[in-house]
C-alpha positions in Angstrom: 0.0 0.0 0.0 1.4 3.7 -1.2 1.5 6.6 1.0 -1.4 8.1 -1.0 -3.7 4.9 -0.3 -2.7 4.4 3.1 -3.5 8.5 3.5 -7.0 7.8 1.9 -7.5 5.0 4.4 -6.8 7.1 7.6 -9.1 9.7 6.5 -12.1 8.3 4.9 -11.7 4.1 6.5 -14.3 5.3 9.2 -16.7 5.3 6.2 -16.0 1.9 4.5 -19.3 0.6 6.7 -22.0 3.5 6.2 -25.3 2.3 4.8 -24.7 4.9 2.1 -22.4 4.4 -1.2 -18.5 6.5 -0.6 -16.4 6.6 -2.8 -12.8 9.4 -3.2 -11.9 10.2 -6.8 -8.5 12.3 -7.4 -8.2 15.0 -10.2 -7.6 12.1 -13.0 -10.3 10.4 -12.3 -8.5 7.5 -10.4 -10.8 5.8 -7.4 -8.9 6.3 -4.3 -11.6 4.8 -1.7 -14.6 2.7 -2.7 -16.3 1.5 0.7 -18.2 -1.8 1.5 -21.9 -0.2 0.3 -20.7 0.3 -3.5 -19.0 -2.8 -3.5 -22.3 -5.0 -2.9 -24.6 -2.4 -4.9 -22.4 -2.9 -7.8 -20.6 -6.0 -7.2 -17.1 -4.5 -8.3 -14.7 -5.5 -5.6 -12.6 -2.5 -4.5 -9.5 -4.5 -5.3 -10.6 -4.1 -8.7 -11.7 -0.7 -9.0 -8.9 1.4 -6.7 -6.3 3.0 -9.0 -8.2 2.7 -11.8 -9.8 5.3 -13.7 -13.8 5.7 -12.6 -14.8 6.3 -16.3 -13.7 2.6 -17.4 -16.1 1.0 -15.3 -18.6 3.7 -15.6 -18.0 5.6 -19.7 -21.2 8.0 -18.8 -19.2 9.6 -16.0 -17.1 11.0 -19.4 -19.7 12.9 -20.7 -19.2 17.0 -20.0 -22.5 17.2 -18.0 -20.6 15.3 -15.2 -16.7 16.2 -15.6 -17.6 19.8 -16.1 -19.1 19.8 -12.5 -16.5 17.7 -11.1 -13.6 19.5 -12.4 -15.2 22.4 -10.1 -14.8 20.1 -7.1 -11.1 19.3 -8.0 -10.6 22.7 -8.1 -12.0 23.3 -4.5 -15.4 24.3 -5.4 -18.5 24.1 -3.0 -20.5 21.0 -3.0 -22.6 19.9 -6.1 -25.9 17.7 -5.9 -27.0 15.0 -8.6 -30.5 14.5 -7.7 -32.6 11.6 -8.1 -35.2 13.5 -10.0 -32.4 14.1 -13.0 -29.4 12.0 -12.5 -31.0 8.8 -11.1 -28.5 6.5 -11.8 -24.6 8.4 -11.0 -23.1 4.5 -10.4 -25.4 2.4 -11.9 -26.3 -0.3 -9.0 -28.4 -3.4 -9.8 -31.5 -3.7 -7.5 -34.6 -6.1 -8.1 -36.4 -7.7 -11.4 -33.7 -5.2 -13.3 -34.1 -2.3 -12.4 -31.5 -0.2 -10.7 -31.1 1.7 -7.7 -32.7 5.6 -7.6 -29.6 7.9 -5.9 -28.8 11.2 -4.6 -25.1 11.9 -4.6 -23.6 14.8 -3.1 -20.1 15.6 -4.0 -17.7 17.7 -1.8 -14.1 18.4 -2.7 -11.8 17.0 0.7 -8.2 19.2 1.3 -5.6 16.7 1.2 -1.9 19.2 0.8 0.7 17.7 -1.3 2.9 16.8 1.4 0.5 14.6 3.4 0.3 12.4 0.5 3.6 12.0 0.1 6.7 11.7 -2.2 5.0 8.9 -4.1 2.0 11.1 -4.8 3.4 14.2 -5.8 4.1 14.1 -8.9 0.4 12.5 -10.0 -1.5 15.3 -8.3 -1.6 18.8 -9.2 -4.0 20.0 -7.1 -4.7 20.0 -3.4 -8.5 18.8 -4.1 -10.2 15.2 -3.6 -14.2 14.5 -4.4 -15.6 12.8 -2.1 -19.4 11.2 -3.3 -21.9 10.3 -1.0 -24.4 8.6 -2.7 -27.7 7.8 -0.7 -30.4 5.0 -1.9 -33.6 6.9 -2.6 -35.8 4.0 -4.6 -37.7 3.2 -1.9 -39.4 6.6 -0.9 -39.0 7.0 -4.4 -41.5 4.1 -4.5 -43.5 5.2 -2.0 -44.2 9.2 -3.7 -45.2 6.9 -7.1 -47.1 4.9 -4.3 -48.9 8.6 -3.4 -49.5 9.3 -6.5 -51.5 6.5 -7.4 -53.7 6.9 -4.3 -54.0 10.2 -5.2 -55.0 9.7 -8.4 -57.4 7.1 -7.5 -59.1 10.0 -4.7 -59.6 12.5 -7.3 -61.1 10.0 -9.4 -63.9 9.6 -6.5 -64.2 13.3 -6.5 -67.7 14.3 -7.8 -67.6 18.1 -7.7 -65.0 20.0 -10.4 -64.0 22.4 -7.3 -63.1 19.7 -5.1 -61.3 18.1 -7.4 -58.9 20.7 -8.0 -58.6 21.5 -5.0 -57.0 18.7 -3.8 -55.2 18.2 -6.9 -53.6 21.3 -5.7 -52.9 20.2 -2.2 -51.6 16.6 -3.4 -49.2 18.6 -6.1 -47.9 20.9 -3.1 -47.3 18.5 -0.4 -45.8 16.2 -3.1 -43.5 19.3 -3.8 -43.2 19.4 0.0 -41.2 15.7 0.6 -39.4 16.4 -2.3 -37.9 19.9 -0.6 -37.7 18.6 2.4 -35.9 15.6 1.1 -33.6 18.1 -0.7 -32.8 20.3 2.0 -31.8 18.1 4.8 -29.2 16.5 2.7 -27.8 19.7 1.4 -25.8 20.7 5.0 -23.4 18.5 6.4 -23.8 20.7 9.9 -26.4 18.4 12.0 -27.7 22.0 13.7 -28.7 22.8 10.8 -29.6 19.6 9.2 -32.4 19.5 12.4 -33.2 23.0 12.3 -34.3 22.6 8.6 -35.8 19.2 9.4 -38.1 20.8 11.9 -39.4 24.0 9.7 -40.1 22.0 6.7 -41.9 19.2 8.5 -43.9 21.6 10.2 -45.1 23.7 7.2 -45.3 20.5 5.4 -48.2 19.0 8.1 -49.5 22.5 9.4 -48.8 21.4 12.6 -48.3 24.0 16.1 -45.6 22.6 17.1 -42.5 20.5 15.4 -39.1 19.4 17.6 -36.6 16.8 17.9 -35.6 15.2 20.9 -32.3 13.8 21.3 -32.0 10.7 23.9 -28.7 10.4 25.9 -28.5 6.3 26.4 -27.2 5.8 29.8 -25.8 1.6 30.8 -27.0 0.6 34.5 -27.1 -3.0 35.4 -30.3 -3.7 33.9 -29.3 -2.5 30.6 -29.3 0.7 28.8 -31.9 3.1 29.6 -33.7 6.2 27.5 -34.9 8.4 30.5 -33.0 11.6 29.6 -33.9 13.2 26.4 -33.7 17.0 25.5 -35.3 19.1 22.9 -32.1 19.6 20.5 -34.3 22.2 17.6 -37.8 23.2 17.5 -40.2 24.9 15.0 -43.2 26.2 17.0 -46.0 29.0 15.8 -46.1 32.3 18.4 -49.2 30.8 19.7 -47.5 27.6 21.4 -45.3 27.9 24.5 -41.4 27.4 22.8 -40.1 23.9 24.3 -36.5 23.9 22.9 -33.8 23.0 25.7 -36.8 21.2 27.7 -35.5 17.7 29.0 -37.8 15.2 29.3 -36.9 13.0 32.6 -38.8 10.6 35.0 -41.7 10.2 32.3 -41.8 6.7 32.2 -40.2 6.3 28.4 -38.9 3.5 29.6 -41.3 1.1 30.6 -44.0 2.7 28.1 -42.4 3.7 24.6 -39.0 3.2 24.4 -39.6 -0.7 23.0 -42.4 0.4 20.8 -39.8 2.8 19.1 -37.0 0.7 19.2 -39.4 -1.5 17.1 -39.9 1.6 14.8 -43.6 1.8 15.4 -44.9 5.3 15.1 -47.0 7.0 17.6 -50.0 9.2 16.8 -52.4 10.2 19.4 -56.0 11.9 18.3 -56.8 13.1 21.2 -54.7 13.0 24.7 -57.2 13.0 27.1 -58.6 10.1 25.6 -55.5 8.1 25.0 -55.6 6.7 28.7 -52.1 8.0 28.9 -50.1 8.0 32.8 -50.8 10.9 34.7 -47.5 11.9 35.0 -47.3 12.7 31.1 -50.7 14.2 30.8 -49.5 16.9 33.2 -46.4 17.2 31.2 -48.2 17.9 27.6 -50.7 20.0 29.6 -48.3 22.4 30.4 -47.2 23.2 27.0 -50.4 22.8 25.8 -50.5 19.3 23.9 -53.9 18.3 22.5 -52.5 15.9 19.8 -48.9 14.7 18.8 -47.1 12.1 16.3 -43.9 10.9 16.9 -41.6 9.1 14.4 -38.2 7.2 16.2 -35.1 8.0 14.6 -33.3 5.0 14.7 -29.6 5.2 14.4 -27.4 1.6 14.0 -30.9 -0.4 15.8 -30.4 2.2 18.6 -33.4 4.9 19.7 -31.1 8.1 18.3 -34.5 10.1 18.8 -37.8 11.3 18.3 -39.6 13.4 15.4 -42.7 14.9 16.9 -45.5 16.7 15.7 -47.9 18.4 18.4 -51.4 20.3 18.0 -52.2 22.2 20.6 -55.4 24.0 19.6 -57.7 21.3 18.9 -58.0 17.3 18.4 -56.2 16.4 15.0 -56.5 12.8 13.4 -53.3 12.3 11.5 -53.7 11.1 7.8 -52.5 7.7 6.8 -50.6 9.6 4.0 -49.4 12.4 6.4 -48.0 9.2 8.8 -46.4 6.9 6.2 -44.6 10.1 4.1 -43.5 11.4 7.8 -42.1 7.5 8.5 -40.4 8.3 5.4 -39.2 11.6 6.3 -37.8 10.2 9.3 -35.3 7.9 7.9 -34.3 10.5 5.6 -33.6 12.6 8.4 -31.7 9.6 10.4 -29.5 9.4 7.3 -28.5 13.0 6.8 -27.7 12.6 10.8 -25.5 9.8 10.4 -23.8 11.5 8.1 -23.8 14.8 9.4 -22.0 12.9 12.5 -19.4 11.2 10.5 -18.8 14.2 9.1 -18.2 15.9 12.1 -15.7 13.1 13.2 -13.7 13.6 9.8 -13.6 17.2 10.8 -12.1 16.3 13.9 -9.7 13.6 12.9 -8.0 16.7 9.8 -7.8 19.1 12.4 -5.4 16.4 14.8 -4.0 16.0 11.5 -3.3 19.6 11.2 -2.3 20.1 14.6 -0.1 17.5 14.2 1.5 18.6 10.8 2.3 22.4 12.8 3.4 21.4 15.9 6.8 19.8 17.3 6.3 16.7 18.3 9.4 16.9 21.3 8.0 20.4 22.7 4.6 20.5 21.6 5.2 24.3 20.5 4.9 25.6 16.8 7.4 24.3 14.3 9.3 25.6 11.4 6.4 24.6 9.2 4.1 26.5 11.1 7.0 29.8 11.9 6.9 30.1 8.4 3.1 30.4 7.6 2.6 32.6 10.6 5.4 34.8 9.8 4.4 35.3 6.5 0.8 36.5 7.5 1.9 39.3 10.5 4.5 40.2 7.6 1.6 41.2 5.5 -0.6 41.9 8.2 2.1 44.6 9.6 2.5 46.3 6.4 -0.8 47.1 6.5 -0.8 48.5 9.5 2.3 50.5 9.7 3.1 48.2 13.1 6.4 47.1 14.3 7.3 43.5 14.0 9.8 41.8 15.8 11.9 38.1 15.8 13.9 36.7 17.9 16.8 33.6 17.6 17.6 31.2 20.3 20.4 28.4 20.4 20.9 26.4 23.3 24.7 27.1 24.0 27.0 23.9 23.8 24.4 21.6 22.9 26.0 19.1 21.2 28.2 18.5 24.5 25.0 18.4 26.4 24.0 15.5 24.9 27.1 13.9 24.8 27.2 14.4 28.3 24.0 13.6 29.1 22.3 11.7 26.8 19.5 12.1 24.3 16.9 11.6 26.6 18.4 14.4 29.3 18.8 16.6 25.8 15.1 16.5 24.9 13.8 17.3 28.6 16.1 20.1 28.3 14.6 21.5 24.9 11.4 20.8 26.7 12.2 22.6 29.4 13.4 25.8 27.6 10.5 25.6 25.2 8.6 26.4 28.4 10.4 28.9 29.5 10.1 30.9 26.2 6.7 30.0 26.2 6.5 31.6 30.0 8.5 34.8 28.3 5.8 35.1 25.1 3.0 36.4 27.1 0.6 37.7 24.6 -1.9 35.4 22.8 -0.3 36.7 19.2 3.4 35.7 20.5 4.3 32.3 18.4 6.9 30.5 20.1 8.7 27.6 17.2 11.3 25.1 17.5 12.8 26.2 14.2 15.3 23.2 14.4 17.4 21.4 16.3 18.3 23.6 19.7 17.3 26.3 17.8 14.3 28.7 19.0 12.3 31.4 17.4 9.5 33.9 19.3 7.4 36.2 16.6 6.5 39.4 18.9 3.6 41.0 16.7 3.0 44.9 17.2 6.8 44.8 19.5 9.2 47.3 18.5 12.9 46.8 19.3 13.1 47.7 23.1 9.6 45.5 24.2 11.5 42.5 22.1 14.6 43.3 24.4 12.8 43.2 27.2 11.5 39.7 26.3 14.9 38.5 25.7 16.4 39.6 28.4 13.5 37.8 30.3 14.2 34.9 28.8 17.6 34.7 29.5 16.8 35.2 33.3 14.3 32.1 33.1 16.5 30.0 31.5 19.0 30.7 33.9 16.3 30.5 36.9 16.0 26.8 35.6 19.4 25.9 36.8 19.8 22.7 34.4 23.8 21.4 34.9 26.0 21.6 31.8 29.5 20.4 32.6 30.2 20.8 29.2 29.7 24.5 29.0 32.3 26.9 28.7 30.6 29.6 29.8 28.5 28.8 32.7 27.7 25.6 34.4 24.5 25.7 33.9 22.8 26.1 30.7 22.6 29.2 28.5 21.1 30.6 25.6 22.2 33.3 22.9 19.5 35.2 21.6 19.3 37.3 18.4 16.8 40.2 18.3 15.6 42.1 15.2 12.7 44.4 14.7 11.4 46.2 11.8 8.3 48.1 10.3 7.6 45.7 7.2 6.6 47.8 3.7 6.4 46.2 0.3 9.8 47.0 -0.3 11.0 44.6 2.0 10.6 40.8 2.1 9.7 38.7 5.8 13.3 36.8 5.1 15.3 39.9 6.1 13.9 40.0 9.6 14.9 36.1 9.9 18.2 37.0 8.2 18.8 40.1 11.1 17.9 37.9 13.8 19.7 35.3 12.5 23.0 37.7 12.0 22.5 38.9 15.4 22.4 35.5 17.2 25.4 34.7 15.0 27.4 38.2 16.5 25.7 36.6 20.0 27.7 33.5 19.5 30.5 35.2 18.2 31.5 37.1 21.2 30.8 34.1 23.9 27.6 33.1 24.1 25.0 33.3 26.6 24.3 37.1 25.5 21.9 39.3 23.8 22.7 41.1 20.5 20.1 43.2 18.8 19.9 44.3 15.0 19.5 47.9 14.0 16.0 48.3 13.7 15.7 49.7 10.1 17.2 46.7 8.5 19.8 48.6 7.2 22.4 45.6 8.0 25.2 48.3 8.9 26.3 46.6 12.3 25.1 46.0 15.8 25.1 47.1 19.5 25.5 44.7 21.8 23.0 44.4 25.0 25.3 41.8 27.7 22.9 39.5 29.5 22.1 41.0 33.1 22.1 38.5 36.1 19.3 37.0 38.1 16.8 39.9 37.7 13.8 38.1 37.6 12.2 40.3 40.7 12.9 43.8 39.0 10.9 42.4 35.6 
């Protein structure tokens, strides 16, 4: 396995086992990741398929329609939709008596830089762009809207009057319309606020209900088994009317021992008419308060576990709920356990690049900023500065005698020490927009955004006093016989005359002039960059009271 494939696999292997087709195309086409669900849909083994150019298995995939839009995504667009309604069949999947599967593929271009992939890599990709397809299996509420249809059909056949007729001709048309937005929209966010949130609205305009909310169970194991008494109202839709309920928690109301099986089950609970439901006493009170007259609820089920609950309320009157209204909200509700699911696997991708990021910018030894990062963050106050008119200032730190340290010591006593004195510098950058780096080896670096020249002295000079202060034994020193640094301070204005490598080069000179006469001492370059000389600033002893 490359570095590229075994890349692909860290980042996208959590979603070999989604119920929902994933597969990772790079800028030539090439299949990168093809998980478990597109394997038995189409019956191409991924050992078949990875490497290999999509369009040989697929040839429609060629046509402009789709490169056109995918192109985009390689190029770090926003995320494209092929909808059921016009590209039914993306990756043509077998299904039953030979027909194929109806999907809905969403396709979102994944950052992967050049230098995570690796050597191997480089030289086949030119951009910094995956796309990554989710494709979700809509045939059966497919099915079940041509199912509608033929029952409505079949009702305005029985109509007798023209005005009727139309008129629920027009209400069919609309709430058809209806489960086809809905549908849309909560698979068009991969954030699962607002994936609910949007739930929520268009389920309530959909049934004209009061009141429409989600509640989210928190599963907690005891000895008897894993219980569903806590749930909380995550989003909520509600009409000014209706007292709001979001943040409610619903506790100690016997979900238990009444409901929680039932849903489990995925049996859908409507209720006409609450005081005549013969509910426990306990619960009446509860829907009294907000004032409940009639509800359905529809479980979201997540992996055979009770995720939640879809609920409708009416609080005005009695309501009975439509057979239609119930089975299209059944379907509605694993639509909406889907786009969770992946909204949630989404969010745990998101979590896993940014360890991956922190891990690419940080130093593994000292756990502070490293070159990598130095460089970008330089780079950005450079510009930043320029704007601004601000001073900018850098400085250089070398562990004096470190080599002897560690030949002394040992590697292990050398990388407490660097830990050690990344602490310290971190103790000396006291401002949230101070960036200490290991910028290699024993060598340090502290970016000190709007510091002129003297505030910069003043933090090396403090740093020299706590790296003294930490009294480490150097026997191989000969300076001290304790550890010491030499520090190199520059400071400039930057202006677009000027590039962000001549404040590393003054530092850099200056620490050199530092080492030059002795070590463990401060020398400072001229503020205007004019690289004419320096003036040397000797280290002062243990003042770490009069700082």
């Amino acid at each position: 396995m490359n570095n590229e494939s075994k890349i692909i696999q860290q980042k996208f292997g959590i979603l070999d086992n989604v119920p929902v087709g994933v597969c990772v195309l790079r800028e030539d086409f090439a299949v990168l990741f093809w998980n478990s669900c597109l394997e038995d849909w189409t019956k191409i083994p991924r050992g078949e398929i990875l490497h290999t150019k999509i369009t040989d298995h697929f040839p429609h995939l060629s046509q402009p329609k789709y490169t056109s839009r995918l192109q985009q995504i390689f190029a770090g667009g926003p995320p494209t939709i092929f909808s059921s309604q016009i590209h039914k069949y993306l990756i043509p999947a077998p299904w039953h008596d030979d027909k194929y599967r109806i999907q809905q593929t969403t396709v979102t271009a994944v950052a992967l830089e050049a230098q995570d992939v690796g050597s191997e890599a480089k030289g086949k990709i030119s951009q910094s762009f995956y796309a990554l397809l989710v494709i979700q299996d809509v045939t059966d509420l497919t099915h079940r809207l041509q199912d509608y249809r033929v029952m409505r059909d079949q009702a305005l056949e029985e109509l007798k009057e023209r005005q009727r007729v139309q008129e629920a001709l027009r209400q069919q048309t609309e709430r058809e319309r209806l489960i086809s937005s809905i549908s849309h929209h909560i698979r068009q966010s991969l954030d699962l606020n607002e994936v609910l949130s949007t739930a929520v609205t268009e389920v309530r305009k959909f049934l004209q209900a009061d009141r429409v909310f989600i509640i989210r169970f928190y599963p907690c194991r005891e000895r008897t088994g894993v219980t569903y008494g806590v749930g909380e109202v995550m989003v909520e839709s509600v009409i000014p009317e209706c007292a709001p309920m979001l943040g409610v928690k619903f506790e100690g109301l016997s979900f238990d021992t009444i409901y929680v099986k039932p849903y489990k089950n995925g049996d859908i609970q409507g209720v006409v008419d609450i005081w005549r439901a013969n509910l426990p006493q306990c619960y009446l009170d509860f829907l009294h308060q907000f004032g409940v007259r009639s509800y359905l609820v529809v479980p979201l089920l997540m992996d055979d576990q009770l995720w939640g609950l879809l609920t409708a309320h009416q609080c005005s009157t009695p309501r009975q709920w439509m057979h239609l209204e119930v089975n299209l909200l059944s379907s509605l509700g694993e639509q909406i356990a889907i786009a969770i699911k992946q909204a949630e696997l989404y969010h745990q991708l998101q979590v896993a690049n940014q360890k991956l990021e922190c891990l690419a910018t940080s130093d593994e030894l000292t756990q502070i900023a490293n070159r990598r990062r130095f460089d970008e963050y330089l780079e950005v106050e450079w510009r930043r500065h320029a704007r601004e008119g601000a001073s900018l200032s850098l400085i250089m730190c070398d562990v004096d005698f470190f080599k002897r340290y560690n030949d002394i010591y040992g590697h292990q006593a050398g990388d407490k020490c660097l830990h050690e004195i990344a602490s310290a510098l971190c103790q000396a950058a006291k401002y949230p927009a101070d960036l200490v780096a290991r910028y290699g080896g024993e060598e340090f670096t502290i970016i000190l955004p709007n510091t002129n020249i003297h505030g910069a002295l003043r933090v090396a000079q403090k740093i020299s006093i706590l790296i003294a202060n930490l009294q480490i034994p150097h026997a191989g020193s000969s300076v001290s016989a304790w550890v010491t640094v030499s520090l190199g301070v520059a400071s400039a204005v930057p202006n677009c005359s000027l590039q962000c490598s001549s404040l590393i080069s003054g530092a850099d000179q200056a620490l050199y002039q530092a080492k030059a006469q002795g070590r463990d001492r401060i020398e400072v370059f001229p503020p205007d960059l004019d690289f004419l000389g320096f003036r040397e600033v000797p280290v002062v002893g243990d003042q770490s009271t009069s700082l």
